[in-house]
Amino acid sequence: MYNNENNNDDYKINEDDYKIDDSESSLESNPNQADENIYPDYNYQNGENTYNSRETRNTSLAKILIIALAPVFFVAIFIIAFVVAKQLYLFETYNTQVEYTYNSKIKSNISTLESSIEKALEKNNLTSEELIEKYNQLETYYDEVETYARIEYANTCYYVDNANARRYKKYRAILDDMDEWFSTIKAEIYYSGYSADFFADYSDYEIDLVVNHPDTSESIAKQDEANELATEYSEIDEPTLAEGYEYLAKFVTLNNEFAELKGYDNYMEYAYYELYN
């Protein structure tokens, strides 16, 4: 006969074999471990859930770059604005004729001073200091008229305006007359009682130019003719080789004639002594 008691003992379950050890359970000791494996971007410290995502870090980096590059951006904008403003200013400047105030009495003042010096050489009615002062005033007027002439020449070249050209020729005529007068009067002063004081600061070379190589109306006219020829050639857009030779031959001839009027053998000798000293 089958013994139920013995059979029950054989199939008795040992509960200790299936008892859960709470001390060894990783989930019980660290309940956040599973979450850390699934969400590695979470930072679990002291049981607190502090979110520190990659998106937040990227945003912070972008802000830092913007802050760092902002000064460079503004400097670049400033430089571009400055360059544009400068170009606009230059455009406006070059499209506006240079203005100046012409001294309408300058020609009469020049004539008065010249006459006063000429009279002093005849009657010796001025001291050396007074004569030198008047001569210096004439040089100041010369510089002023020369400035007018340069302005009108520039305006004429840019605008091709007949009014500018007429004013330029008027000023150039005044300067040519003064060049001749200066050259002539210096030679007269050299042989007068004012010589020692007037030429006190002149070198022997400069005195030689005054006495032996003065400017005359003929030499000044020849020089003006050569300058006009050079200007005429420069206005030819694409000169041929033949035209170049033709203008060069004329220019050399005029310069040599000018040098001869100044007391030199040729223009090369004149340039050596007067231009290159």
mmCIF file of C-alpha atoms in Angstrom:
data_model
loop_
_atom_site.group_PDB
_atom_site.id
_atom_site.type_symbol
_atom_site.label_atom_id
_atom_site.label_comp_id
_atom_site.label_asym_id
_atom_site.label_seq_id
_atom_site.Cartn_x
_atom_site.Cartn_y
_atom_site.Cartn_z
ATOM 1 C CA MET A 1 0.000 0.000 0.000
ATOM 2 C CA TYR A 2 1.195 3.479 -0.828
ATOM 3 C CA ASN A 3 2.482 5.503 2.166
ATOM 4 C CA ASN A 4 1.315 9.074 1.902
ATOM 5 C CA GLU A 5 3.339 10.373 4.787
ATOM 6 C CA ASN A 6 6.650 9.296 3.337
ATOM 7 C CA ASN A 7 5.770 10.705 -0.018
ATOM 8 C CA ASN A 8 4.866 14.069 1.430
ATOM 9 C CA ASP A 9 8.195 14.323 3.148
ATOM 10 C CA ASP A 10 10.014 13.631 -0.068
ATOM 11 C CA TYR A 11 8.267 16.492 -1.864
ATOM 12 C CA LYS A 12 8.466 18.965 0.946
ATOM 13 C CA ILE A 13 9.644 22.410 -0.307
ATOM 14 C CA ASN A 14 12.544 24.051 1.490
ATOM 15 C CA GLU A 15 11.452 27.689 1.735
ATOM 16 C CA ASP A 16 14.965 28.841 2.644
ATOM 17 C CA ASP A 17 16.162 27.939 -0.852
ATOM 18 C CA TYR A 18 13.715 30.444 -2.373
ATOM 19 C CA LYS A 19 13.970 33.231 0.158
ATOM 20 C CA ILE A 20 14.990 36.580 -1.300
ATOM 21 C CA ASP A 21 18.051 38.145 0.258
ATOM 22 C CA ASP A 22 17.213 41.806 0.722
ATOM 23 C CA SER A 23 20.835 42.724 1.489
ATOM 24 C CA GLU A 24 22.086 41.466 -1.865
ATOM 25 C CA SER A 25 19.385 42.967 -4.051
ATOM 26 C CA SER A 26 21.031 45.652 -6.236
ATOM 27 C CA LEU A 27 17.726 47.249 -7.031
ATOM 28 C CA GLU A 28 16.782 47.446 -3.341
ATOM 29 C CA SER A 29 20.170 48.956 -2.350
ATOM 30 C CA ASN A 30 20.224 51.374 -5.337
ATOM 31 C CA PRO A 31 16.706 51.926 -6.669
ATOM 32 C CA ASN A 32 18.015 54.413 -9.261
ATOM 33 C CA GLN A 33 20.433 51.999 -10.942
ATOM 34 C CA ALA A 34 17.928 50.840 -13.510
ATOM 35 C CA ASP A 35 17.112 54.418 -14.419
ATOM 36 C CA GLU A 36 20.799 55.278 -14.771
ATOM 37 C CA ASN A 37 21.249 52.445 -17.258
ATOM 38 C CA ILE A 38 18.252 53.547 -19.276
ATOM 39 C CA TYR A 39 18.816 57.352 -18.962
ATOM 40 C CA PRO A 40 22.563 57.942 -18.787
ATOM 41 C CA ASP A 41 22.083 61.708 -19.242
ATOM 42 C CA TYR A 42 20.476 61.956 -15.808
ATOM 43 C CA ASN A 43 22.730 62.740 -12.907
ATOM 44 C CA TYR A 44 21.686 61.091 -9.688
ATOM 45 C CA GLN A 45 23.379 62.503 -6.621
ATOM 46 C CA ASN A 46 22.168 61.919 -3.089
ATOM 47 C CA GLY A 47 18.861 60.619 -4.364
ATOM 48 C CA GLU A 48 18.156 63.848 -6.315
ATOM 49 C CA ASN A 49 17.332 63.826 -10.016
ATOM 50 C CA THR A 50 19.393 66.710 -11.621
ATOM 51 C CA TYR A 51 18.787 66.937 -15.389
ATOM 52 C CA ASN A 52 21.901 67.808 -17.403
ATOM 53 C CA SER A 53 21.136 67.004 -21.012
ATOM 54 C CA ARG A 54 23.413 67.293 -24.044
ATOM 55 C CA GLU A 55 21.014 69.849 -25.513
ATOM 56 C CA THR A 56 21.554 72.140 -22.531
ATOM 57 C CA ARG A 57 25.318 71.862 -22.832
ATOM 58 C CA ASN A 58 25.207 72.650 -26.563
ATOM 59 C CA THR A 59 23.041 75.698 -25.928
ATOM 60 C CA SER A 60 25.466 76.995 -23.317
ATOM 61 C CA LEU A 61 28.377 76.524 -25.714
ATOM 62 C CA ALA A 62 26.529 78.451 -28.422
ATOM 63 C CA LYS A 63 25.912 81.331 -26.006
ATOM 64 C CA ILE A 64 29.596 81.450 -25.107
ATOM 65 C CA LEU A 65 30.578 81.564 -28.776
ATOM 66 C CA ILE A 66 28.087 84.356 -29.459
ATOM 67 C CA ILE A 67 29.410 86.411 -26.559
ATOM 68 C CA ALA A 68 33.008 85.806 -27.636
ATOM 69 C CA LEU A 69 32.411 86.668 -31.297
ATOM 70 C CA ALA A 70 30.128 89.660 -30.716
ATOM 71 C CA PRO A 71 33.008 92.189 -30.404
ATOM 72 C CA VAL A 72 34.586 90.864 -33.604
ATOM 73 C CA PHE A 73 31.266 91.208 -35.398
ATOM 74 C CA PHE A 74 30.762 94.804 -34.274
ATOM 75 C CA VAL A 75 34.352 95.735 -35.176
ATOM 76 C CA ALA A 76 33.844 94.281 -38.656
ATOM 77 C CA ILE A 77 30.606 96.266 -39.066
ATOM 78 C CA PHE A 78 32.378 99.434 -37.934
ATOM 79 C CA ILE A 79 35.240 98.930 -40.415
ATOM 80 C CA ILE A 80 32.815 98.315 -43.286
ATOM 81 C CA ALA A 81 30.800 101.403 -42.360
ATOM 82 C CA PHE A 82 33.971 103.495 -42.125
ATOM 83 C CA VAL A 83 35.212 102.374 -45.549
ATOM 84 C CA VAL A 84 31.828 103.058 -47.156
ATOM 85 C CA ALA A 85 31.601 106.495 -45.535
ATOM 86 C CA LYS A 86 35.123 107.345 -46.660
ATOM 87 C CA GLN A 87 34.386 106.349 -50.236
ATOM 88 C CA LEU A 88 31.219 108.441 -50.221
ATOM 89 C CA TYR A 89 33.176 111.397 -48.826
ATOM 90 C CA LEU A 90 35.883 111.048 -51.463
ATOM 91 C CA PHE A 91 33.272 110.735 -54.194
ATOM 92 C CA GLU A 92 31.597 113.921 -52.978
ATOM 93 C CA THR A 93 34.964 115.675 -52.661
ATOM 94 C CA TYR A 94 36.157 114.751 -56.146
ATOM 95 C CA ASN A 95 32.837 115.787 -57.618
ATOM 96 C CA THR A 96 33.062 119.237 -56.080
ATOM 97 C CA GLN A 97 35.323 121.956 -57.415
ATOM 98 C CA VAL A 98 37.898 123.248 -54.984
ATOM 99 C CA GLU A 99 36.753 126.618 -53.710
ATOM 100 C CA TYR A 100 38.958 129.530 -52.688
ATOM 101 C CA THR A 101 38.648 133.257 -52.119
ATOM 102 C CA TYR A 102 40.535 135.277 -54.682
ATOM 103 C CA ASN A 103 42.155 138.465 -53.455
ATOM 104 C CA SER A 104 40.955 140.950 -56.075
ATOM 105 C CA LYS A 105 43.560 143.509 -54.973
ATOM 106 C CA ILE A 106 46.488 141.159 -55.279
ATOM 107 C CA LYS A 107 47.512 142.292 -58.749
ATOM 108 C CA SER A 108 47.481 145.987 -57.827
ATOM 109 C CA ASN A 109 49.358 145.199 -54.591
ATOM 110 C CA ILE A 110 52.017 143.383 -56.595
ATOM 111 C CA SER A 111 52.358 146.315 -58.963
ATOM 112 C CA THR A 112 52.678 148.768 -56.049
ATOM 113 C CA LEU A 113 55.420 146.753 -54.371
ATOM 114 C CA GLU A 114 57.358 146.309 -57.616
ATOM 115 C CA SER A 115 57.226 150.039 -58.305
ATOM 116 C CA SER A 116 58.373 150.801 -54.757
ATOM 117 C CA ILE A 117 61.451 148.562 -55.096
ATOM 118 C CA GLU A 118 62.291 149.958 -58.548
ATOM 119 C CA LYS A 119 62.048 153.503 -57.177
ATOM 120 C CA ALA A 120 64.332 152.580 -54.264
ATOM 121 C CA LEU A 121 66.988 151.359 -56.677
ATOM 122 C CA GLU A 122 66.845 154.723 -58.459
ATOM 123 C CA LYS A 123 66.629 157.080 -55.460
ATOM 124 C CA ASN A 124 67.895 154.905 -52.611
ATOM 125 C CA ASN A 125 64.901 156.015 -50.499
ATOM 126 C CA LEU A 126 64.462 152.736 -48.583
ATOM 127 C CA THR A 127 66.621 151.036 -46.010
ATOM 128 C CA SER A 128 67.893 147.553 -46.743
ATOM 129 C CA GLU A 129 65.418 146.109 -44.229
ATOM 130 C CA GLU A 130 62.493 147.916 -45.879
ATOM 131 C CA LEU A 131 63.498 146.801 -49.354
ATOM 132 C CA ILE A 132 63.954 143.171 -48.250
ATOM 133 C CA GLU A 133 60.570 143.246 -46.474
ATOM 134 C CA LYS A 134 58.812 144.453 -49.628
ATOM 135 C CA TYR A 135 60.593 141.811 -51.680
ATOM 136 C CA ASN A 136 59.461 139.120 -49.236
ATOM 137 C CA GLN A 137 55.887 140.383 -49.504
ATOM 138 C CA LEU A 138 56.104 139.923 -53.259
ATOM 139 C CA GLU A 139 57.243 136.328 -52.809
ATOM 140 C CA THR A 140 54.253 135.736 -50.529
ATOM 141 C CA TYR A 141 51.910 137.086 -53.202
ATOM 142 C CA TYR A 142 53.648 134.882 -55.752
ATOM 143 C CA ASP A 143 52.957 131.782 -53.652
ATOM 144 C CA GLU A 144 49.312 132.833 -53.290
ATOM 145 C CA VAL A 145 48.787 133.293 -57.018
ATOM 146 C CA GLU A 146 50.586 130.033 -57.710
ATOM 147 C CA THR A 147 48.114 128.281 -55.387
ATOM 148 C CA TYR A 148 45.210 129.804 -57.348
ATOM 149 C CA ALA A 149 46.790 128.628 -60.596
ATOM 150 C CA ARG A 150 47.237 125.055 -59.343
ATOM 151 C CA ILE A 151 43.636 124.871 -58.150
ATOM 152 C CA GLU A 152 42.284 126.125 -61.462
ATOM 153 C CA TYR A 153 44.554 123.792 -63.392
ATOM 154 C CA ALA A 154 43.210 120.830 -61.408
ATOM 155 C CA ASN A 155 39.616 121.990 -61.900
ATOM 156 C CA THR A 156 40.254 122.447 -65.619
ATOM 157 C CA CYS A 157 41.685 118.928 -65.970
ATOM 158 C CA TYR A 158 38.756 117.359 -64.114
ATOM 159 C CA TYR A 159 35.818 119.387 -65.404
ATOM 160 C CA VAL A 160 37.181 120.622 -68.757
ATOM 161 C CA ASP A 161 35.535 123.939 -67.930
ATOM 162 C CA ASN A 162 36.428 126.974 -70.057
ATOM 163 C CA ALA A 163 35.888 129.320 -67.095
ATOM 164 C CA ASN A 164 38.482 127.417 -65.059
ATOM 165 C CA ALA A 165 40.867 127.434 -68.007
ATOM 166 C CA ARG A 166 40.532 131.205 -68.417
ATOM 167 C CA ARG A 167 41.257 131.809 -64.749
ATOM 168 C CA TYR A 168 44.244 129.482 -64.901
ATOM 169 C CA LYS A 169 45.720 131.393 -67.846
ATOM 170 C CA LYS A 170 45.146 134.694 -66.027
ATOM 171 C CA TYR A 171 47.029 133.494 -62.958
ATOM 172 C CA ARG A 172 49.748 131.929 -65.081
ATOM 173 C CA ALA A 173 50.271 135.255 -66.859
ATOM 174 C CA ILE A 174 50.704 137.013 -63.511
ATOM 175 C CA LEU A 175 53.267 134.425 -62.443
ATOM 176 C CA ASP A 176 55.200 134.677 -65.706
ATOM 177 C CA ASP A 177 55.416 138.453 -65.337
ATOM 178 C CA MET A 178 56.609 138.078 -61.755
ATOM 179 C CA ASP A 179 59.209 135.458 -62.757
ATOM 180 C CA GLU A 180 60.686 137.857 -65.260
ATOM 181 C CA TRP A 181 60.542 140.781 -62.825
ATOM 182 C CA PHE A 182 62.207 138.787 -60.013
ATOM 183 C CA SER A 183 65.016 137.705 -62.287
ATOM 184 C CA THR A 184 65.637 141.201 -63.639
ATOM 185 C CA ILE A 185 65.359 143.031 -60.315
ATOM 186 C CA LYS A 186 67.744 140.659 -58.576
ATOM 187 C CA ALA A 187 70.438 141.474 -61.105
ATOM 188 C CA GLU A 188 69.820 145.195 -60.543
ATOM 189 C CA ILE A 189 69.931 144.776 -56.759
ATOM 190 C CA TYR A 190 73.235 142.925 -57.082
ATOM 191 C CA TYR A 191 74.864 146.003 -58.629
ATOM 192 C CA SER A 192 73.226 148.439 -56.174
ATOM 193 C CA GLY A 193 74.027 149.600 -52.657
ATOM 194 C CA TYR A 194 71.573 147.018 -51.286
ATOM 195 C CA SER A 195 73.647 144.081 -52.573
ATOM 196 C CA ALA A 196 75.561 143.179 -49.396
ATOM 197 C CA ASP A 197 72.457 142.952 -47.190
ATOM 198 C CA PHE A 198 70.142 141.466 -49.807
ATOM 199 C CA PHE A 199 72.519 138.673 -50.886
ATOM 200 C CA ALA A 200 73.952 137.993 -47.426
ATOM 201 C CA ASP A 201 72.395 134.501 -47.291
ATOM 202 C CA TYR A 202 72.970 133.638 -50.978
ATOM 203 C CA SER A 203 75.635 131.132 -52.028
ATOM 204 C CA ASP A 204 78.108 131.861 -54.829
ATOM 205 C CA TYR A 205 76.191 129.401 -56.974
ATOM 206 C CA GLU A 206 72.882 131.247 -56.405
ATOM 207 C CA ILE A 207 74.497 134.616 -57.112
ATOM 208 C CA ASP A 208 75.927 133.229 -60.355
ATOM 209 C CA LEU A 209 72.430 132.197 -61.457
ATOM 210 C CA VAL A 210 71.099 135.676 -60.707
ATOM 211 C CA VAL A 211 73.864 137.562 -62.512
ATOM 212 C CA ASN A 212 74.741 135.300 -65.438
ATOM 213 C CA HIS A 213 71.567 133.289 -66.088
ATOM 214 C CA PRO A 214 68.577 135.541 -65.499
ATOM 215 C CA ASP A 215 65.085 134.790 -66.752
ATOM 216 C CA THR A 216 63.859 136.966 -69.583
ATOM 217 C CA SER A 217 60.522 137.355 -71.294
ATOM 218 C CA GLU A 218 61.885 135.325 -74.224
ATOM 219 C CA SER A 219 63.095 132.446 -72.046
ATOM 220 C CA ILE A 220 59.847 132.363 -70.058
ATOM 221 C CA ALA A 221 57.767 132.300 -73.253
ATOM 222 C CA LYS A 222 59.878 129.446 -74.601
ATOM 223 C CA GLN A 223 59.414 127.470 -71.400
ATOM 224 C CA ASP A 224 55.644 128.008 -71.502
ATOM 225 C CA GLU A 225 55.572 126.781 -75.087
ATOM 226 C CA ALA A 226 57.393 123.598 -74.106
ATOM 227 C CA ASN A 227 54.977 123.023 -71.203
ATOM 228 C CA GLU A 228 51.948 123.479 -73.469
ATOM 229 C CA LEU A 229 53.400 120.971 -75.922
ATOM 230 C CA ALA A 230 53.865 118.412 -73.133
ATOM 231 C CA THR A 231 50.253 118.965 -71.996
ATOM 232 C CA GLU A 232 48.993 118.564 -75.557
ATOM 233 C CA TYR A 233 50.801 115.228 -75.898
ATOM 234 C CA SER A 234 49.472 113.949 -72.568
ATOM 235 C CA GLU A 235 45.890 114.498 -73.767
ATOM 236 C CA ILE A 236 46.314 112.053 -76.673
ATOM 237 C CA ASP A 237 44.602 108.803 -75.645
ATOM 238 C CA GLU A 238 46.713 106.345 -77.604
ATOM 239 C CA PRO A 239 49.590 108.108 -79.366
ATOM 240 C CA THR A 240 51.349 106.206 -82.111
ATOM 241 C CA LEU A 241 55.096 105.694 -82.154
ATOM 242 C CA ALA A 242 55.435 108.233 -84.962
ATOM 243 C CA GLU A 243 53.493 110.829 -82.945
ATOM 244 C CA GLY A 244 55.712 110.147 -79.961
ATOM 245 C CA TYR A 245 58.885 110.787 -81.986
ATOM 246 C CA GLU A 246 57.373 113.965 -83.469
ATOM 247 C CA TYR A 247 56.449 115.456 -80.096
ATOM 248 C CA LEU A 248 59.762 114.425 -78.565
ATOM 249 C CA ALA A 249 61.740 116.170 -81.297
ATOM 250 C CA LYS A 250 59.738 119.386 -80.839
ATOM 251 C CA PHE A 251 60.072 119.216 -77.059
ATOM 252 C CA VAL A 252 63.853 118.767 -77.191
ATOM 253 C CA THR A 253 64.192 121.700 -79.599
ATOM 254 C CA LEU A 254 62.131 124.034 -77.410
ATOM 255 C CA ASN A 255 64.033 123.075 -74.262
ATOM 256 C CA ASN A 256 67.404 123.653 -75.916
ATOM 257 C CA GLU A 257 66.260 127.078 -77.170
ATOM 258 C CA PHE A 258 65.075 127.922 -73.655
ATOM 259 C CA ALA A 259 68.446 126.917 -72.172
ATOM 260 C CA GLU A 260 70.344 129.038 -74.714
ATOM 261 C CA LEU A 261 68.269 132.079 -73.749
ATOM 262 C CA LYS A 262 69.319 131.412 -70.156
ATOM 263 C CA GLY A 263 73.001 131.435 -71.126
ATOM 264 C CA TYR A 264 73.647 127.683 -71.402
ATOM 265 C CA ASP A 265 74.865 125.596 -74.312
ATOM 266 C CA ASN A 266 71.923 123.201 -74.159
ATOM 267 C CA TYR A 267 69.115 121.981 -71.900
ATOM 268 C CA MET A 268 71.281 119.261 -70.376
ATOM 269 C CA GLU A 269 73.710 121.866 -69.052
ATOM 270 C CA TYR A 270 70.842 124.006 -67.776
ATOM 271 C CA ALA A 271 69.256 121.042 -65.972
ATOM 272 C CA TYR A 272 72.598 120.064 -64.449
ATOM 273 C CA TYR A 273 73.226 123.498 -62.917
ATOM 274 C CA GLU A 274 69.715 124.774 -62.111
ATOM 275 C CA LEU A 275 67.495 121.734 -61.633
ATOM 276 C CA TYR A 276 69.926 119.300 -60.025
ATOM 277 C CA ASN A 277 72.279 121.932 -58.541
#
